[in-house]
C-alpha atoms as one frame of an Amber mdcrd trajectory, in Angstrom:
protein
   6.955  -4.030  -4.185   6.816  -7.815  -4.316   6.845  -8.770  -7.916   3.906
 -11.064  -8.279   3.506 -11.232 -12.065   4.856 -14.339 -13.788   5.845 -13.783
 -17.453   4.748 -16.545 -19.854   7.535 -16.092 -22.425  10.241 -13.850 -23.794
   9.895 -11.781 -26.907  12.391 -12.750 -29.564  13.739  -9.182 -29.740  14.396
  -8.807 -26.075  17.869  -7.848 -24.858  17.499  -9.572 -21.423  15.895 -13.039
 -21.749  14.413 -14.653 -18.710  15.987 -18.078 -18.090  13.619 -21.035 -18.482
  11.017 -19.212 -20.531  10.364 -20.096 -24.190  10.689 -17.480 -26.931   7.641
 -16.306 -28.864   7.835 -14.480 -32.215   7.143 -10.748 -31.659   7.866  -9.543
 -35.254   4.166  -8.535 -35.631   4.815  -5.772 -33.039   6.333  -2.311 -33.898
   9.034  -2.696 -31.247  11.502  -0.609 -33.184   9.065   2.246 -33.753   8.915
   3.541 -30.182   6.372   3.511 -27.382   3.614   5.403 -29.153   3.467   2.753
 -31.883   3.275  -0.034 -29.286   0.523   1.634 -27.360  -1.395   2.227 -30.575
  -1.494  -1.503 -31.323  -4.131  -2.142 -28.611  -5.486   1.153 -27.386  -9.123
   1.581 -28.430  -8.729  -1.028 -31.181 -11.387  -3.475 -30.061 -13.360  -4.992
 -27.215 -11.060  -5.994 -24.403  -7.971  -4.468 -25.998  -5.814  -1.748 -24.509
  -2.385  -0.151 -24.622  -0.367   2.509 -22.817   3.057   4.102 -22.830   4.897
   6.327 -20.364   8.278   7.949 -19.867  10.228   6.380 -17.016  11.458   8.483
 -14.128  14.649   6.463 -14.337  15.330   6.952 -17.999  13.866   5.617 -21.205
  10.248   4.509 -21.675   7.854   1.640 -21.057   4.731   0.475 -22.860   2.281
  -2.396 -22.959  -0.352  -3.616 -25.345  -2.910  -6.397 -25.841  -1.658  -8.770
 -28.463  -3.595  -8.013 -31.701  -3.922 -11.669 -32.614  -4.366 -13.431 -29.214
  -6.314 -10.938 -27.093  -5.938 -13.021 -23.864  -2.195 -12.235 -24.080  -0.344
  -9.038 -23.796   3.140  -7.591 -24.217   5.109  -5.484 -21.793   8.178  -3.536
 -22.970  10.749  -1.669 -20.995  13.464   0.349 -22.859  16.462   1.944 -21.224
  18.925   4.172 -23.184  21.903   2.297 -21.731  20.716  -1.097 -20.723  18.554
  -1.929 -23.735  15.110  -3.486 -24.010  13.054  -6.083 -22.194  10.070  -7.686
 -24.029   7.841 -10.052 -22.028   4.658 -11.922 -22.929   2.100 -12.056 -20.142
  -1.571 -12.719 -19.652  -3.267  -9.547 -20.867  -4.727  -8.721 -17.383  -1.178
  -8.685 -15.879   0.411  -6.198 -18.267  -0.686  -3.001 -16.379   0.665  -4.269
 -13.079   4.070  -4.989 -14.552   3.873  -1.504 -16.315   3.311   0.072 -12.866
   6.343  -1.805 -11.404   8.448  -0.524 -14.263   7.552   3.084 -13.555   9.992
   2.943 -10.584  13.639   1.924 -10.256  13.501  -1.785 -11.140  14.668  -2.714
 -14.708  14.654  -6.498 -14.481  13.013  -9.108 -12.190  14.572 -12.481 -11.526
  14.434 -15.361  -9.042  10.937 -14.649  -7.692  11.159 -10.862  -7.309  14.960
 -10.060  -6.964  15.384  -6.924  -9.055  18.111  -5.050 -10.811  18.459  -1.296
 -11.137  21.271  -1.337 -13.727  24.049  -1.610 -11.149  23.024  -3.763  -8.177
  20.543  -6.547  -7.346  17.927  -6.167  -4.596  15.707  -8.543  -2.760  11.863
  -8.352  -3.223  10.433  -5.288  -1.451   8.259  -6.405   1.392   8.886  -4.080
   4.337   7.047  -0.732   4.068   8.946   2.348   5.024   6.492   5.176   6.101
   9.234   7.833   5.843  10.176   7.280   2.243   6.643   5.963   1.436   8.206
   2.995  -0.391   9.403  -0.509   0.344  12.757  -0.798   2.033  15.524  -1.713
  -0.375  17.856  -4.428   0.719  20.728  -5.351  -1.530  21.276  -9.007  -2.141
  24.625 -10.229  -0.792  27.626 -11.098  -3.013  25.694 -11.060  -6.241  27.070
 -11.655  -9.771  25.212 -10.650 -12.841  24.941 -13.428 -15.389  25.114 -12.257
 -18.982  24.268 -14.091 -22.213  27.883 -14.558 -23.261  28.545 -16.318 -19.883
  26.093 -19.033 -20.819  26.785 -19.570 -24.485  29.388 -22.372 -24.662  29.103
 -23.509 -28.233  27.707 -26.945 -27.365  23.961 -26.085 -27.716  21.916 -27.176
 -30.634  19.747 -24.235 -31.624  17.920 -26.104 -34.438  16.081 -28.004 -31.633
  14.592 -24.865 -30.174  11.268 -23.803 -31.723  10.176 -20.225 -31.858   6.516
 -20.209 -30.871   3.775 -18.257 -32.682   1.516 -16.155 -30.482  -1.609 -17.461
 -32.253  -0.910 -21.032 -31.163   1.128 -20.400 -27.976  -0.122 -22.311 -24.928
   0.548 -20.439 -21.632   0.649 -23.863 -19.938   3.622 -25.001 -22.002   6.285
 -26.638 -20.026   9.687 -24.957 -19.596  12.121 -26.001 -22.277  14.080 -29.131
 -21.423  17.363 -27.579 -22.615  17.023 -23.868 -22.397  20.535 -23.249 -23.662
  19.355 -24.469 -27.094  16.714 -21.716 -26.998  19.125 -19.099 -25.676  21.552
 -19.873 -28.555  18.825 -19.442 -31.120  17.766 -16.217 -29.439  21.443 -15.052
 -29.742  21.518 -15.807 -33.465  18.417 -13.632 -33.982  19.757 -11.003 -31.612
  23.062 -10.564 -33.504  21.200 -10.046 -36.768  19.489  -6.986 -35.399  20.529
  -3.474 -36.309  22.961  -2.260 -33.580  22.353  -5.104 -31.124  23.235  -4.752
 -27.463  26.552  -6.732 -26.979  25.926 -10.182 -25.585  28.269  -9.361 -22.645
  25.597  -6.699 -21.637  22.506  -8.805 -22.115  21.511  -9.746 -18.590  20.079
 -13.258 -18.215  20.153 -14.009 -14.481  21.858 -13.322 -11.126  23.996 -15.617
  -8.969  24.224 -15.217  -5.199  25.154 -17.472  -2.275  21.734 -16.830  -0.710
  20.143 -18.424  -3.803  22.052 -21.699  -3.783  19.977 -24.862  -3.410  21.402
 -25.938  -0.042  20.430 -22.515   1.478  16.843 -22.290   0.295  13.984 -22.937
   2.710  10.898 -25.016   2.176   7.339 -24.424   3.418   7.927 -25.811   6.933
  10.990 -23.536   7.527   9.365 -20.573   5.960   6.216 -21.082   8.125   8.314
 -21.403  11.318   9.938 -17.995  10.682   6.474 -16.477  10.251   5.251 -18.004
  13.511   2.548 -20.160  11.765   2.048 -23.777  10.851   3.002 -25.265   7.509
  -0.690 -25.955   6.711  -1.508 -22.332   7.362   1.186 -21.139   5.043   0.043
 -23.639   2.269  -3.497 -22.200   2.750  -2.163 -18.602   2.391  -0.391 -19.614
  -0.850  -3.416 -21.415  -2.325  -5.734 -18.466  -1.544  -3.292 -15.709  -2.364
  -3.368 -14.185   1.121  -0.952 -12.450   3.475   1.420 -11.259   0.730   3.541
 -14.493   0.640   6.407 -13.705  -1.719   7.004 -15.734  -4.854   9.456 -18.578
  -4.272  13.026 -18.238  -5.481  12.884 -21.734  -6.963  10.616 -24.705  -7.515
  12.391 -27.942  -6.698  10.654 -31.191  -7.342   7.350 -29.270  -7.443   7.959
 -27.673  -4.070   8.405 -23.991  -3.517  11.700 -22.861  -2.036  12.640 -19.386
  -0.622  15.951 -17.687   0.175  16.355 -17.116   3.945  16.601 -13.389   3.538
  13.402 -13.216   1.650  11.698 -15.431   4.254  12.995 -13.284   7.107  11.817
 -10.104   5.334   8.401 -11.674   4.947   8.330 -12.561   8.728   9.323  -9.055
   9.614   6.671  -7.630   7.311   4.132  -9.777   9.081   5.400  -8.467  12.414
   4.979  -4.889  11.265   1.611  -5.421   9.682  -1.662  -4.133  11.211  -2.489
  -7.734  12.097   0.879  -8.304  13.825   0.574  -5.001  15.590  -2.926  -5.835
  16.788  -1.698  -9.133  18.178   1.265  -7.469  19.919  -0.919  -4.777  21.460
  -3.878  -6.825  22.428  -4.920  -7.420  26.010  -4.274 -11.099  25.591  -7.855
 -12.389  25.498  -9.923 -13.843  22.735 -11.348 -10.456  21.680  -7.940  -9.113
  20.927  -8.866  -5.666  22.213  -6.091  -3.067  22.639  -5.107  -2.496  26.228
  -6.877   0.852  26.458 -10.007  -0.603  24.922  -9.847  -3.596  27.330  -9.637
  -1.218  30.317 -12.860   0.564  29.111 -14.517  -2.754  28.638 -13.613  -3.882
  32.201 -14.673  -0.561  33.691 -18.147  -0.597  32.008 -18.535  -4.344  32.659
 -18.326  -3.720  36.332 -20.502  -0.599  36.161 -23.207  -2.391  34.078 -23.085
  -5.487  36.323 -23.550  -3.306  39.434 -26.417  -1.406  37.795 -28.181  -4.547
  36.419 -27.674  -6.978  39.364 -26.910  -5.192  42.553 -29.765  -2.668  42.372
 -32.955  -4.430  43.485 -35.217  -2.015  41.583 -33.516  -2.973  38.319 -32.815
  -6.622  39.169 -36.496  -7.295  39.607 -37.058  -6.436  35.989 -35.553  -9.775
  34.971 -38.716 -11.296  36.221 -40.877 -12.402  33.308 -43.822 -10.058  33.960
 -41.504  -7.033  33.888 -39.695  -8.214  30.692 -41.416  -5.914  28.211 -40.273
  -3.498  25.556 -40.685  -0.284  27.561 -38.775  -1.681  30.549 -35.956  -2.991
  28.320 -35.818   0.315  26.581 -35.557   2.162  29.871 -32.616   0.042  30.928
 -30.936   0.440  27.598 -31.262   4.198  27.829 -29.795   4.198  31.287 -26.813
   2.130  30.167 -26.299   4.382  27.129 -26.429   7.462  29.432 -23.743   5.974
  31.552 -21.428   5.596  28.470 -22.074   9.081  27.184 -21.612  10.572  30.579
 -18.260   8.825  30.945 -16.710  10.203  27.774 -14.086  12.155  29.727 -12.913
   8.903  31.207 -12.595   7.510  27.676 -11.202  10.558  25.742  -8.286  12.473
  27.426  -9.594  15.995  26.763  -6.696  17.427  28.729  -4.436  16.122  25.976
  -6.794  16.491  23.041  -7.442  20.187  23.636  -3.756  21.311  23.468  -3.173
  18.981  20.511  -5.943  20.772  18.567  -4.651  24.215  19.703  -1.138  23.521
  18.330  -2.500  22.060  15.085  -4.798  24.995  14.446  -2.035  27.518  15.037
   0.330  25.682  12.719  -2.301  25.645  10.037  -2.912  29.380  10.492   0.752
  30.083  10.260   0.925  28.098   6.990  -2.104  30.021   5.641  -0.370  33.344
   6.538   2.819  32.255   4.670   0.693  31.428   1.582  -1.227  34.713   1.840
   2.046  36.915   1.983   2.335  39.360  -0.847  -1.407  39.600  -1.593  -1.886
  42.576   0.702  -5.208  43.875   1.850  -7.173  43.196   5.033  -6.980  39.699
   6.419 -10.213  37.752   5.987 -11.484  34.607   7.736 -11.477  32.701   4.502
  -7.713  33.247   4.217  -7.266  30.977   7.255  -7.544  27.415   6.099  -7.691
  24.264   8.297  -6.929  20.882   6.775  -9.915  18.626   6.377  -8.982  16.165
   9.218  -8.351  19.033  11.634 -11.679  20.697  10.765 -13.468  17.396  11.458
 -11.621  16.902  14.693 -12.504  20.539  15.850 -16.138  19.876  14.950 -16.167
  16.634  16.929 -14.513  18.283  19.853 -17.064  21.065  20.056 -20.011  18.591
  19.733 -18.723  16.172  22.428 -16.947  18.539  24.852 -18.239  22.082  24.367
 -17.036  23.466  27.755 -13.499  22.188  27.119 -13.654  23.396  23.494 -14.712
  26.811  24.702 -11.559  27.090  26.879  -9.154  25.929  24.280 -10.585  27.985
  21.446 -10.192  30.958  23.750  -6.545  30.039  24.039  -6.201  29.757  20.293
  -7.805  33.223  19.779  -5.323  34.652  22.346  -2.170  33.084  20.853  -3.217
  33.818  17.288  -3.687  37.501  18.185  -0.455  37.639  20.198   1.939  35.668
  18.028   0.430  35.721  14.533  -1.250  39.133  14.527  -4.660  37.590  13.692
  -7.568  39.434  15.344  -9.667  37.222  17.694 -12.888  37.770  15.783 -11.187
  36.728  12.455  -9.913  33.555  14.225 -13.417  32.839  15.618 -15.081  33.259
  12.215 -12.461  31.048  10.559 -12.921  28.233  13.031 -16.768  28.531  12.802
 -16.558  28.291   9.035 -14.210  25.356   9.069 -16.287  23.456  11.674 -19.424
  23.791   9.643 -18.115  23.616   6.084 -15.492  20.824   6.393 -16.647  19.471
   9.734 -20.000  18.120  10.825 -21.194  20.940  13.133 -24.759  22.098  12.438
 -24.862  25.694  11.379 -27.252  26.785  14.091 -25.293  24.922  16.732 -22.133
  26.643  15.533 -23.738  30.101  15.752 -24.889  29.421  19.332 -21.499  28.081
  20.352 -19.296  30.786  18.818 -21.577  33.581  19.980 -20.574  32.468  23.515
 -16.911  32.107  22.648 -15.864  34.969  20.348 -15.235  38.329  21.971 -17.866
  40.948  21.779 -17.481  44.045  19.684 -16.450  47.000  21.768 -19.289  49.493
  22.399 -19.205  53.177  21.341
């Protein structure tokens, strides 16, 4: 997922400081007492305060809390048994979102959404994969992880770096002019902790050729990749629309993106419902899909012929015939034409077999679930999924004669291949169509009395 939460500051007891952010004193938080203690700081403590902790699927734990002093701020904490602890100060309304991100694989976020899983760096997730039901993971090329000891050169002056107090911290504070002074002061505090994470393991940043300044793209280049104008992209950014990723850098007040991130955004736009709608439209201003455009054209010609080429209808455009009953009669005739043309709109010869296969598959699943219970098979043992029950109900209501044919096929195949008596199948379908579908009970009774086999006489 694109990381769209901007931290305001580092906590002083973090193991992985974010470059450019100031440090804020977090000594009033029970960071060393575990996730439950952090959650308890804000949970149910007062109006507008909250806290939560969870165990991570990837190891360790995570927690967040409203700051007990400045309630408009909040703290998010991620602890990993091997990689240590991250402590970030955010706006209180953003803590839950970061908490959700940390429930997954990412441990750290840098450079506008690049993330680290403890071994490798990945670009911001933007392209949805329907198979894995997650964003596609793309590794950043030729990355190097920058640790704290890589940056501490002995020339900084830590006494010039203030440690902010949360009660007086201004979120709009400018980035420190010389962040190495601040990092050095953080390192001094860090090394005084009990069992501190070695500085050579404290991750600060990443370096990659795709993040170098001469390779970054500005708004015009980013917009061109997305097939839009620069002004449109600026509008998206200002309004928070179209999932524009965070920039990898701000140079001279202007946003800059890495080319791979910009290309992923363009591909995500191409794959979006909006992009698909454009690609599959009939090419006119209404942006109808080709099939819908064919239906429009067909009925346009039908309606024009009915309204204009028939003298008995055309004369009704005369003022003296233009009254409510006449207009209602014409509207009813047009509506009848649509209703009577459903078979030219819905391919029942394809829909019927599709429903048949789906019903038999659901029945087979129901039988597998029922195995081992013994006893006589009952209709309520056969369960259709809710969407399939609604589709069956719709099919019966709109195409009863076709439904009669295909339900007969379902009964025959269920009896032959699954060992389900036809009457049990019929009762199961009737119950599903009325309980989970939208078929009226009396209508269902009338329909299935004409479909289900009769009991043998004698």
